[in-house]
Short mmCIF file of C-alpha atoms in Angstrom, two decimals:
data_model
loop_
_atom_site.label_atom_id
_atom_site.label_comp_id
_atom_site.label_asym_id
_atom_site.label_seq_id
_atom_site.Cartn_x
_atom_site.Cartn_y
_atom_site.Cartn_z
CA MET A 1 36.95 61.08 163.87
CA VAL A 2 35.18 59.00 161.29
CA SER A 3 34.50 60.70 157.92
CA SER A 4 31.02 60.89 156.38
CA ALA A 5 31.78 58.25 153.73
CA ARG A 6 33.37 55.85 156.20
CA PHE A 7 30.52 56.37 158.65
CA GLU A 8 27.92 55.54 156.00
CA ARG A 9 29.88 52.45 154.94
CA ALA A 10 30.20 51.30 158.56
CA CYS A 11 26.44 51.66 159.03
CA ARG A 12 25.76 49.57 155.91
CA GLU A 13 28.15 46.85 157.06
CA ALA A 14 26.61 46.80 160.53
CA GLU A 15 23.13 46.60 158.99
CA ALA A 16 24.18 43.54 156.99
CA THR A 17 25.54 41.98 160.18
CA PHE A 18 22.56 42.69 162.47
CA GLY A 19 19.85 42.16 159.87
CA VAL A 20 17.90 45.22 161.09
CA PRO A 21 18.10 48.90 160.10
CA VAL A 22 21.18 50.68 161.49
CA LEU A 23 20.07 54.31 161.72
CA PRO A 24 22.32 57.31 162.47
CA LEU A 25 21.32 59.49 165.40
CA ALA A 26 24.13 61.87 164.52
CA LEU A 27 25.89 62.67 161.25
CA PRO A 28 29.56 63.74 160.90
CA LEU A 29 30.00 67.49 160.41
CA PRO A 30 32.98 68.17 158.08
CA GLU A 31 35.46 70.91 158.85
CA ALA A 32 35.22 73.95 156.60
CA GLY A 33 37.60 73.49 153.67
CA GLY A 34 39.22 70.41 155.18
CA GLU A 35 38.95 66.66 155.30
CA GLY A 36 38.58 66.47 159.06
CA VAL A 37 35.39 66.42 161.13
CA ALA A 38 34.48 69.42 163.29
CA GLY A 39 31.53 67.89 165.11
CA LEU A 40 28.21 66.11 164.72
CA VAL A 41 24.71 66.92 163.55
CA ASP A 42 22.06 65.75 166.04
CA VAL A 43 19.38 64.13 163.87
CA VAL A 44 16.71 64.08 166.59
CA GLU A 45 16.96 67.74 167.58
CA GLU A 46 18.27 68.99 164.20
CA ARG A 47 21.19 70.92 165.59
CA ALA A 48 24.96 70.92 165.14
CA LEU A 49 27.37 70.02 167.95
CA VAL A 50 30.73 71.65 167.27
CA TRP A 51 33.91 71.17 169.32
CA ARG A 52 35.98 74.33 169.48
CA ASP A 53 39.22 72.96 170.96
CA ALA A 54 41.63 70.12 170.25
CA GLU A 55 40.77 68.34 173.52
CA GLY A 56 37.04 68.16 172.79
CA SER A 57 36.09 69.90 176.05
CA GLU A 58 34.44 73.04 174.57
CA LEU A 59 31.15 72.16 172.91
CA ALA A 60 29.05 74.72 171.01
CA ILE A 61 25.49 74.17 169.77
CA GLU A 62 24.80 75.76 166.38
CA PRO A 63 22.21 75.56 163.56
CA VAL A 64 22.67 72.81 160.99
CA PRO A 65 24.78 74.13 158.08
CA GLY A 66 22.87 74.57 154.84
CA ALA A 67 24.90 71.89 153.05
CA LEU A 68 23.75 69.26 155.55
CA ARG A 69 20.09 70.22 156.00
CA GLU A 70 18.80 67.87 153.32
CA ALA A 71 20.89 64.93 154.59
CA THR A 72 19.75 65.63 158.16
CA ARG A 73 16.10 65.82 157.10
CA ALA A 74 16.39 62.54 155.17
CA ALA A 75 18.07 60.76 158.10
CA ARG A 76 15.39 62.07 160.47
CA GLU A 77 12.57 60.89 158.22
CA ARG A 78 14.07 57.43 157.85
CA LEU A 79 14.48 57.21 161.63
CA ALA A 80 10.91 58.38 162.19
CA GLU A 81 9.46 55.86 159.71
CA ALA A 82 11.30 53.01 161.46
CA VAL A 83 10.19 53.88 165.01
CA ALA A 84 6.61 54.72 163.96
CA ASP A 85 6.08 51.02 163.23
CA VAL A 86 6.40 50.20 166.93
CA ASP A 87 4.98 53.32 168.63
CA GLU A 88 1.41 54.42 167.80
CA VAL A 89 1.61 57.56 169.95
CA PHE A 90 4.67 58.68 168.03
CA LEU A 91 3.00 57.81 164.71
CA GLU A 92 -0.02 60.02 165.47
CA ALA A 93 2.20 62.92 166.55
CA TRP A 94 4.39 62.49 163.49
CA LEU A 95 1.40 62.57 161.12
CA GLU A 96 0.16 65.72 162.86
CA GLY A 97 3.59 67.32 162.61
CA ASP A 98 3.94 67.71 166.38
CA VAL A 99 6.86 65.54 167.56
CA SER A 100 8.84 66.77 170.53
CA PRO A 101 12.48 65.59 171.05
CA ASP A 102 11.41 63.74 174.22
CA LEU A 103 8.67 61.84 172.38
CA PHE A 104 11.13 61.02 169.58
CA ARG A 105 13.68 59.70 172.08
CA ARG A 106 11.08 57.53 173.83
CA ALA A 107 10.06 56.02 170.48
CA ILE A 108 13.70 55.36 169.55
CA ARG A 109 14.24 53.65 172.91
CA ARG A 110 11.18 51.44 172.41
CA ALA A 111 12.30 50.42 168.91
CA THR A 112 15.82 49.72 170.21
CA LEU A 113 14.59 47.52 173.07
CA LEU A 114 12.42 45.58 170.62
CA ARG A 115 15.50 45.17 168.39
CA ARG A 116 13.72 46.75 165.45
CA ILE A 117 16.52 49.27 164.92
CA VAL A 118 20.17 49.73 165.92
CA PRO A 119 21.03 53.39 166.71
CA ALA A 120 24.42 54.52 165.39
CA LEU A 121 26.69 57.38 166.43
CA GLY A 122 30.18 58.32 165.29
CA GLY A 123 33.03 59.99 167.08
CA SER A 124 36.60 59.79 168.30
CA ALA A 125 37.49 58.68 171.81
CA TYR A 126 41.10 59.72 171.12
CA ARG A 127 40.06 63.33 170.38
CA ASN A 128 37.19 63.29 172.89
CA ARG A 129 34.67 64.17 170.19
CA GLY A 130 31.30 62.50 170.15
CA VAL A 131 31.87 60.84 173.52
CA GLN A 132 29.28 62.99 175.32
CA PRO A 133 26.44 62.22 172.86
CA LEU A 134 27.37 58.55 172.97
CA LEU A 135 27.10 58.40 176.77
CA ASP A 136 23.79 60.30 176.63
CA ALA A 137 22.53 57.75 174.08
CA VAL A 138 23.51 54.83 176.32
CA VAL A 139 21.34 56.27 179.09
CA ALA A 140 18.50 57.27 176.78
CA TYR A 141 18.17 54.21 174.56
CA LEU A 142 19.82 51.09 175.94
CA PRO A 143 18.07 48.68 178.34
CA SER A 144 18.31 49.23 182.06
CA PRO A 145 18.65 46.22 184.41
CA GLU A 146 14.87 46.30 184.92
CA ASP A 147 14.31 46.17 181.15
CA ARG A 148 16.50 43.09 180.85
CA GLY A 149 14.52 41.20 183.47
CA ALA A 150 15.70 38.45 185.78
CA ILE A 151 19.24 37.17 185.58
CA VAL A 152 19.39 33.42 184.94
CA SER A 153 22.01 31.08 186.39
CA LEU A 154 24.33 29.09 184.14
CA ASP A 155 22.38 25.87 184.68
CA GLY A 156 19.07 27.63 184.03
CA ALA A 157 17.66 26.52 187.39
CA THR A 158 17.67 29.91 189.15
CA ARG A 159 16.14 33.25 188.15
CA ARG A 160 16.97 36.33 190.19
CA PRO A 161 15.16 39.68 189.74
CA PRO A 162 17.36 42.79 189.28
CA THR A 163 16.32 44.40 192.56
CA ASP A 164 18.11 45.39 195.74
CA ALA A 165 15.82 43.11 197.76
CA ALA A 166 16.89 39.97 195.88
CA PRO A 167 19.74 37.73 197.08
CA LEU A 168 23.13 38.88 195.81
CA ALA A 169 24.26 37.87 192.32
CA ALA A 170 27.35 39.63 190.94
CA LEU A 171 29.98 38.85 188.30
CA ALA A 172 33.68 39.72 188.28
CA PHE A 173 34.23 40.71 184.64
CA LYS A 174 37.68 42.29 184.70
CA VAL A 175 40.82 42.22 186.86
CA VAL A 176 43.69 44.73 186.66
CA HIS A 177 46.86 45.25 188.64
CA ASP A 178 48.27 48.71 189.21
CA ARG A 179 50.53 50.43 191.73
CA TYR A 180 47.88 49.90 194.41
CA GLY A 181 47.56 46.14 193.81
CA ALA A 182 44.72 44.08 192.38
CA LEU A 183 41.42 45.71 191.42
CA THR A 184 38.42 43.62 190.34
CA PHE A 185 35.57 45.15 188.35
CA VAL A 186 32.27 43.68 189.57
CA ARG A 187 28.81 44.06 188.02
CA VAL A 188 25.96 43.60 190.51
CA TYR A 189 22.96 41.99 188.80
CA ALA A 190 20.80 41.48 191.89
CA GLY A 191 20.95 42.34 195.58
CA VAL A 192 23.49 44.64 197.22
CA LEU A 193 27.26 44.14 197.56
CA ARG A 194 28.67 45.71 200.75
CA GLU A 195 32.11 46.12 202.28
CA GLY A 196 32.87 43.38 204.79
CA GLN A 197 30.03 41.18 203.51
CA ARG A 198 30.54 37.42 203.28
CA VAL A 199 29.84 36.08 199.78
CA TRP A 200 30.00 32.71 198.03
CA CYS A 201 32.58 32.49 195.21
CA SER A 202 31.69 30.08 192.38
CA ARG A 203 35.25 29.14 191.41
CA GLU A 204 36.46 28.57 194.95
CA GLY A 205 33.23 26.92 196.06
CA ARG A 206 33.57 28.65 199.42
CA GLU A 207 32.80 31.88 201.25
CA LEU A 208 34.97 34.99 200.97
CA ARG A 209 34.85 38.35 202.72
CA VAL A 210 34.41 41.43 200.53
CA GLY A 211 37.21 43.95 200.98
CA ARG A 212 37.16 47.65 200.22
CA LEU A 213 34.75 48.86 197.52
CA VAL A 214 35.36 51.88 195.30
CA ARG A 215 33.45 53.73 192.60
CA LEU A 216 35.57 54.18 189.48
CA PHE A 217 35.98 57.37 187.46
CA ALA A 218 38.68 56.61 184.85
CA ASP A 219 41.86 56.48 186.99
CA ARG A 220 40.17 58.11 190.01
CA ARG A 221 38.58 56.11 192.85
CA GLU A 222 36.03 57.13 195.44
CA PRO A 223 35.12 55.09 198.55
CA LEU A 224 31.86 53.18 198.22
CA GLU A 225 29.91 51.52 201.02
CA ALA A 226 27.66 49.43 198.79
CA ALA A 227 26.96 48.67 195.13
CA ARG A 228 23.31 48.09 194.25
CA ALA A 229 21.60 46.10 191.51
CA GLY A 230 22.66 47.37 188.10
CA GLU A 231 25.81 49.11 189.35
CA ILE A 232 29.49 48.45 188.68
CA ALA A 233 32.04 48.72 191.48
CA GLY A 234 35.73 48.09 192.03
CA LEU A 235 36.78 45.54 194.65
CA VAL A 236 40.26 46.29 196.00
CA GLY A 237 42.62 43.41 196.71
CA GLY A 238 41.59 39.80 197.01
CA GLU A 239 42.26 36.95 194.59
CA LEU A 240 39.21 37.00 192.35
CA ARG A 241 39.48 36.09 188.68
CA THR A 242 37.60 37.14 185.60
CA GLY A 243 34.37 35.14 185.42
CA ASP A 244 33.94 34.54 189.17
CA THR A 245 30.37 34.75 190.47
CA LEU A 246 29.78 36.33 193.89
CA ALA A 247 26.50 35.28 195.49
CA ASP A 248 24.57 35.20 198.74
CA PRO A 249 25.95 32.16 200.66
CA ALA A 250 22.38 31.15 201.51
CA HIS A 251 21.36 31.30 197.84
CA PRO A 252 24.43 30.33 195.77
CA LEU A 253 24.38 30.33 191.97
CA THR A 254 26.83 30.54 189.08
CA LEU A 255 26.40 33.10 186.32
CA GLU A 256 27.56 32.64 182.75
CA ALA A 257 31.07 34.01 182.35
CA LEU A 258 32.88 35.20 179.23
CA ALA A 259 33.73 32.31 176.93
CA GLU A 260 37.37 31.23 177.08
CA LEU A 261 38.62 30.66 173.54
CA GLU A 262 41.57 28.43 172.72
CA PRO A 263 44.64 30.54 171.85
CA ALA A 264 45.73 30.48 168.22
CA VAL A 265 49.27 31.94 168.24
CA GLU A 266 52.29 31.32 170.45
CA ARG A 267 55.48 33.32 170.85
CA ALA A 268 58.49 32.65 173.03
CA ILE A 269 58.71 35.27 175.77
CA ARG A 270 61.92 36.26 177.54
CA PRO A 271 62.85 39.03 179.99
CA ALA A 272 64.94 41.79 178.40
CA LYS A 273 67.32 41.39 181.36
CA ALA A 274 68.26 37.94 182.64
CA LYS A 275 67.92 39.09 186.26
CA ASP A 276 64.20 39.77 185.67
CA GLY A 277 63.30 36.09 185.27
CA ASP A 278 61.52 35.85 188.63
CA ALA A 279 59.79 39.18 188.11
CA LEU A 280 58.54 37.98 184.72
CA GLY A 281 57.10 34.84 186.30
CA LYS A 282 55.17 36.88 188.88
CA ALA A 283 53.98 39.38 186.27
CA LEU A 284 52.76 36.60 183.97
CA ARG A 285 50.76 35.04 186.80
CA ARG A 286 49.02 38.38 187.36
CA LEU A 287 48.50 38.84 183.62
CA LEU A 288 46.79 35.44 183.32
CA VAL A 289 44.37 36.48 186.05
CA GLU A 290 43.61 39.72 184.18
CA ASP A 291 43.19 38.02 180.78
CA PRO A 292 42.06 34.37 180.90
CA SER A 293 42.35 34.08 177.10
CA LEU A 294 46.16 34.10 177.47
CA ARG A 295 48.07 30.89 178.23
CA VAL A 296 51.64 30.21 179.32
CA ARG A 297 53.45 26.90 178.93
CA GLU A 298 57.02 25.65 178.84
CA ASP A 299 58.40 24.15 175.64
CA ALA A 300 59.27 20.54 176.46
CA GLU A 301 62.35 20.55 174.19
CA THR A 302 63.86 24.03 174.64
CA GLY A 303 62.59 24.93 178.11
CA GLU A 304 61.46 28.33 176.77
CA LEU A 305 58.35 30.02 178.10
CA LEU A 306 55.67 30.28 175.44
CA LEU A 307 52.93 32.92 175.66
CA ALA A 308 49.80 32.04 173.68
CA GLY A 309 46.96 34.33 172.68
CA MET A 310 44.31 35.04 170.07
CA GLY A 311 46.69 36.64 167.57
CA GLU A 312 49.92 38.55 167.04
CA LEU A 313 48.39 41.87 168.12
CA HIS A 314 46.97 40.27 171.28
CA LEU A 315 50.46 39.10 172.31
CA GLU A 316 52.06 42.44 171.48
CA ILE A 317 49.50 44.21 173.67
CA ALA A 318 50.19 41.71 176.47
CA ALA A 319 53.92 42.43 176.20
CA ARG A 320 53.20 46.16 176.42
CA HIS A 321 51.07 45.59 179.54
CA LEU A 322 53.93 43.68 181.16
CA GLU A 323 56.21 46.68 180.62
CA GLU A 324 53.77 49.49 181.42
CA ASP A 325 51.75 47.92 184.24
CA HIS A 326 54.19 45.42 185.75
CA ALA A 327 57.57 47.10 185.03
CA VAL A 328 59.00 44.04 183.25
CA ARG A 329 60.43 44.53 179.76
CA VAL A 330 60.24 41.47 177.55
CA SER A 331 61.14 40.34 174.06
CA LEU A 332 58.91 38.10 171.96
CA GLY A 333 60.08 35.42 169.56
CA ARG A 334 58.67 34.79 166.11
CA PRO A 335 54.97 33.89 166.01
CA LYS A 336 54.14 30.19 165.89
CA VAL A 337 50.83 28.44 165.42
CA ALA A 338 49.34 27.19 168.69
CA TYR A 339 48.65 23.62 167.60
CA ARG A 340 46.43 21.32 169.63
CA GLU A 341 45.79 17.58 169.65
CA THR A 342 42.80 15.29 169.90
CA VAL A 343 42.25 11.60 169.08
CA GLN A 344 40.72 9.63 166.20
CA ARG A 345 38.84 6.84 167.97
CA SER A 346 37.64 5.57 171.34
CA VAL A 347 39.69 3.12 173.40
CA GLU A 348 39.47 1.53 176.83
CA HIS A 349 42.54 1.72 179.01
CA GLU A 350 43.52 0.51 182.48
CA VAL A 351 46.22 1.87 184.79
CA LYS A 352 47.12 0.56 188.23
CA LEU A 353 49.54 1.98 190.81
CA LYS A 354 50.49 -0.41 193.61
CA LYS A 355 53.30 0.26 196.07
CA GLN A 356 52.69 -1.62 199.32
CA THR A 357 55.82 -2.64 201.18
CA GLY A 358 54.68 -2.80 204.79
CA GLY A 359 54.56 0.91 205.66
CA PRO A 360 52.30 3.63 204.25
CA GLY A 361 51.49 2.52 200.72
CA GLN A 362 50.20 3.85 197.43
CA TYR A 363 47.31 2.26 195.60
CA ALA A 364 45.15 3.53 192.74
CA HIS A 365 43.42 1.72 189.91
CA VAL A 366 41.27 3.16 187.11
CA VAL A 367 39.64 1.88 183.95
CA VAL A 368 38.63 4.60 181.48
CA ARG A 369 37.17 4.93 178.04
CA LEU A 370 38.71 7.83 176.11
CA GLY A 371 37.58 9.16 172.75
CA PRO A 372 37.03 12.27 170.65
CA ALA A 373 34.45 14.91 171.60
CA ALA A 374 32.85 17.71 169.59
CA SER A 375 34.99 20.69 168.60
CA GLY A 376 35.24 23.18 171.45
CA ALA A 377 34.11 20.69 174.10
CA GLY A 378 37.39 20.63 176.04
CA LEU A 379 37.08 17.71 178.45
CA LEU A 380 33.77 15.90 178.93
CA PHE A 381 34.11 13.69 182.00
CA GLU A 382 31.57 11.20 183.28
CA ASN A 383 31.74 8.85 186.26
CA ARG A 384 30.04 5.58 185.30
CA THR A 385 31.22 3.48 188.21
CA THR A 386 28.69 1.84 190.50
CA GLN A 387 28.53 2.76 194.15
CA GLY A 388 31.51 1.59 196.16
CA VAL A 389 33.89 0.82 193.29
CA ILE A 390 35.75 4.09 193.82
CA PRO A 391 34.65 6.43 196.66
CA LYS A 392 33.06 9.62 195.37
CA GLU A 393 35.57 11.64 197.42
CA LEU A 394 38.34 10.42 195.08
CA VAL A 395 36.54 11.22 191.80
CA PRO A 396 37.49 14.96 191.76
CA ALA A 397 41.16 13.93 192.01
CA ILE A 398 40.67 11.68 188.99
CA GLU A 399 39.17 14.51 186.96
CA LYS A 400 41.99 16.82 188.04
CA GLY A 401 44.51 14.21 186.93
CA LEU A 402 42.80 13.91 183.55
CA ARG A 403 43.08 17.64 183.02
CA GLU A 404 46.74 17.58 184.02
CA GLY A 405 47.33 14.78 181.54
CA MET A 406 45.80 16.93 178.78
CA ALA A 407 48.53 19.55 179.18
CA SER A 408 50.72 17.71 176.67
CA GLY A 409 49.74 14.95 174.26
CA PRO A 410 51.77 12.39 172.29
CA LEU A 411 52.75 15.02 169.70
CA GLY A 412 53.82 17.53 172.35
CA PHE A 413 50.82 19.88 172.25
CA PRO A 414 47.90 20.43 174.65
CA LEU A 415 45.00 18.02 174.22
CA VAL A 416 41.46 19.25 173.55
CA ASP A 417 38.02 17.85 172.86
CA LEU A 418 38.21 14.56 174.74
CA GLU A 419 35.37 12.52 176.18
CA VAL A 420 36.48 10.38 179.11
CA ALA A 421 34.28 7.97 181.04
CA LEU A 422 35.43 6.38 184.30
CA LEU A 423 34.26 2.78 183.87
CA GLY A 424 35.80 1.06 186.88
CA GLY A 425 38.82 0.53 189.07
CA SER A 426 39.56 -0.23 192.69
CA PHE A 427 40.96 1.36 195.84
CA HIS A 428 42.55 0.43 199.15
CA PRO A 429 40.94 1.78 202.33
CA ASN A 430 44.30 2.75 203.84
CA ASP A 431 46.72 3.22 200.95
CA SER A 432 44.61 5.15 198.41
CA HIS A 433 44.95 8.94 198.38
CA ASP A 434 43.93 11.82 196.13
CA ARG A 435 47.46 12.21 194.75
CA ASP A 436 47.59 8.52 193.77
CA PHE A 437 44.40 8.66 191.70
CA GLN A 438 45.43 12.00 190.25
CA ARG A 439 48.68 10.42 189.09
CA VAL A 440 47.14 7.33 187.49
CA ALA A 441 44.46 9.46 185.74
CA ALA A 442 47.15 11.62 184.12
CA THR A 443 49.01 8.47 183.07
CA ALA A 444 45.79 7.01 181.65
CA VAL A 445 45.32 10.04 179.40
CA ALA A 446 48.89 9.88 178.09
CA GLU A 447 48.77 6.13 177.36
CA ALA A 448 45.22 6.01 176.02
CA CYS A 449 45.83 8.89 173.61
CA ARG A 450 48.72 7.04 172.01
CA GLU A 451 46.41 4.05 171.47
CA ALA A 452 43.54 6.21 170.20
CA GLY A 453 45.56 7.76 167.36
CA PRO A 454 46.61 11.36 167.99
CA VAL A 455 45.40 14.01 165.52
CA LEU A 456 47.16 17.33 165.06
CA LEU A 457 44.78 20.30 165.03
CA GLU A 458 45.43 23.81 163.72
CA PRO A 459 43.44 27.02 164.30
CA TRP A 460 41.23 28.32 161.50
CA VAL A 461 39.82 31.83 161.26
CA ASP A 462 36.93 33.63 159.61
CA LEU A 463 38.62 36.00 157.17
CA GLU A 464 37.16 39.08 155.48
CA VAL A 465 39.10 40.80 152.69
CA SER A 466 38.11 43.91 150.73
CA VAL A 467 39.99 44.76 147.53
CA PRO A 468 39.41 46.83 144.40
CA SER A 469 37.43 44.66 141.98
CA ASP A 470 40.30 44.64 139.46
CA ALA A 471 42.42 42.79 142.07
CA LEU A 472 39.77 40.14 142.79
CA GLY A 473 41.31 37.46 140.56
CA ASP A 474 44.72 37.80 142.19
CA LEU A 475 43.10 37.68 145.62
CA LEU A 476 41.15 34.49 144.92
CA GLY A 477 44.26 32.80 143.53
CA ASP A 478 46.24 33.82 146.61
CA LEU A 479 43.52 32.53 148.96
CA ALA A 480 43.52 29.17 147.16
CA ARG A 481 47.27 28.87 147.67
CA ARG A 482 46.69 29.49 151.37
CA ARG A 483 44.20 26.58 151.66
CA ALA A 484 41.36 29.04 152.25
CA ARG A 485 37.70 28.25 151.54
CA VAL A 486 35.77 31.16 150.00
CA VAL A 487 32.24 31.24 151.44
CA GLY A 488 30.88 34.47 149.96
CA MET A 489 31.53 37.57 147.87
CA GLU A 490 29.75 40.93 147.75
CA ALA A 491 30.26 43.85 145.40
CA GLU A 492 30.59 47.27 147.09
CA GLY A 493 30.82 49.87 144.33
CA GLU A 494 34.29 49.53 142.81
CA ARG A 495 35.39 47.09 145.51
CA THR A 496 34.58 43.49 146.35
CA ARG A 497 34.36 42.02 149.83
CA VAL A 498 35.32 38.35 150.12
CA ALA A 499 34.40 36.15 153.12
CA ALA A 500 36.55 33.06 153.61
CA GLU A 501 37.72 30.49 156.14
CA ALA A 502 41.46 29.99 156.35
CA PRO A 503 44.14 28.25 158.43
CA LEU A 504 45.94 30.79 160.60
CA ALA A 505 49.31 29.22 159.74
CA GLU A 506 48.93 30.59 156.21
CA LEU A 507 48.21 34.17 157.31
CA PHE A 508 51.40 35.25 159.09
CA GLY A 509 52.62 38.37 157.31
CA TYR A 510 49.44 38.54 155.26
CA ALA A 511 48.98 42.30 155.57
CA GLY A 512 52.15 42.98 153.59
CA GLU A 513 51.36 40.43 150.89
CA LEU A 514 47.79 41.72 150.55
CA ALA A 515 49.17 45.23 150.10
CA GLY A 516 51.34 43.93 147.26
CA LEU A 517 48.61 42.21 145.28
CA SER A 518 46.11 45.08 145.81
CA HIS A 519 48.62 47.92 145.29
CA GLY A 520 48.15 49.05 148.88
CA ARG A 521 44.37 49.27 148.67
CA GLY A 522 43.38 45.98 150.33
CA GLN A 523 41.91 45.63 153.81
CA HIS A 524 41.45 42.50 155.88
CA ALA A 525 40.32 41.31 159.30
CA HIS A 526 39.98 37.89 160.88
CA ARG A 527 38.61 36.34 164.03
CA PRO A 528 39.00 32.86 165.59
CA ARG A 529 36.76 30.19 164.13
CA ALA A 530 37.65 26.66 165.29
CA TYR A 531 40.37 24.03 165.29
CA GLU A 532 40.52 21.61 162.35
CA PRO A 533 42.79 18.62 161.59
CA VAL A 534 46.02 19.40 159.77
CA PRO A 535 46.07 17.62 156.37
CA GLU A 536 48.09 14.43 156.67
CA ALA A 537 50.53 15.56 153.97
CA LEU A 538 51.38 18.67 156.00
CA VAL A 539 51.69 17.15 159.49
CA ALA A 540 55.43 16.43 159.30
CA ALA A 541 56.23 19.95 158.09
CA ALA A 542 53.97 21.46 160.78
CA LEU A 543 55.73 19.49 163.52
CA ARG A 544 59.14 20.61 162.25
CA ALA A 545 58.05 24.25 162.14
CA ALA A 546 56.59 24.07 165.64
#
């Protein structure tokens, strides 16, 4: 359970992040004579919520202890002043001294929906303390589907109201595998999702039949005939993936899915027992469906399987899932930076495949322009051929071949951020097939990238470090040695928080080294930022280390 001091600090940090007041709806209630937390003080109703057992199942409502009355009153007044700015009815009642808890809650909800305040609650999910007030606050203060308004398609062309009468629009946002098989978590934004219903799947571009639906209560499932707008349901079986849109076949649309970030760290992954090689392959395929931010590739030189993710902890959690959920124990190698490649300049390149010896032949011919694209763009493909040069039915095979060619660049790493335009080519009415154009497109990427000057990219992160102020000089010197760029500093009492951008390659083992220079009092966190070119002087060493 979060302590009073830590809770206040977390609220201040969140306020700096959101740029609006972060106001506690409940304050931590310290245990008598101890450092732990016995419960919460409800600011709105001015009462104490005390948990009497270790499991957090026995809740008692008591008066606010005398030591916390002043803090509770101050928090309540600050909350009231903030919501009064957006609710005249509440303001009048507040000035007259006649504010009921229901009126207070309605005003808090209005201010929250207008993004004038951010309500804050503390607790411990592990000890089951504060969970009940949190769930009540979700219902009381956060927007319902009707408050959010119409859901908009990814291309912005379609708006669908959040009602049962609207055509279906649902998003698969999570996939898990357990002893019963695959289970997909689906959020219904519009319409009704029913068992046996035929739906259009955005990724497949075709119709699928909905299998068995269940309502989820932790690890318990109950049969469900239909999920309505605003509800979440479990879809048993099937081959859906995270990010798939399910829609009415007569009114298809694609919803925005979770962004897929490029992995930053790779580790070799091996089964603990050699006989589990096949089982590991199957488990990894399921894991990639569950978590699209993971990647698996084979090292071209060693033949090892490499598992890539957002960080060391991400990969350790994935390894634990393989053991606990898929019954495959694995060992992970040392962390390595997940380098990527792009190119320096644009080039035009031509590739032709011609095998015609009298029988069924092979013919494919493409002319492409390949060059660098903006960071994070992936592949930007454009067909600039005039009608009849290459049949439109063959163009998807060309794009598929381009993506296959990006799996490994001239330096041995996946390619990113390329802009490829199909300028021309030719085909044979009898001897040209999808596989032929797919093959020459992959070859075109490999050859054109060598001509365009490959560039090695490394992942950078946004880094936040907090240290006692007397360790600030040592910290800044250490960050400089790690090629970090300091972008901001903020004093927090006797500590200083430093914001920086740093190459991930320089941060392996950083927690231990930070503990050394701060005498165990430093804290840090980082999150993915972008890929940047490796300095030319460091490229050779990076390639050797990879």
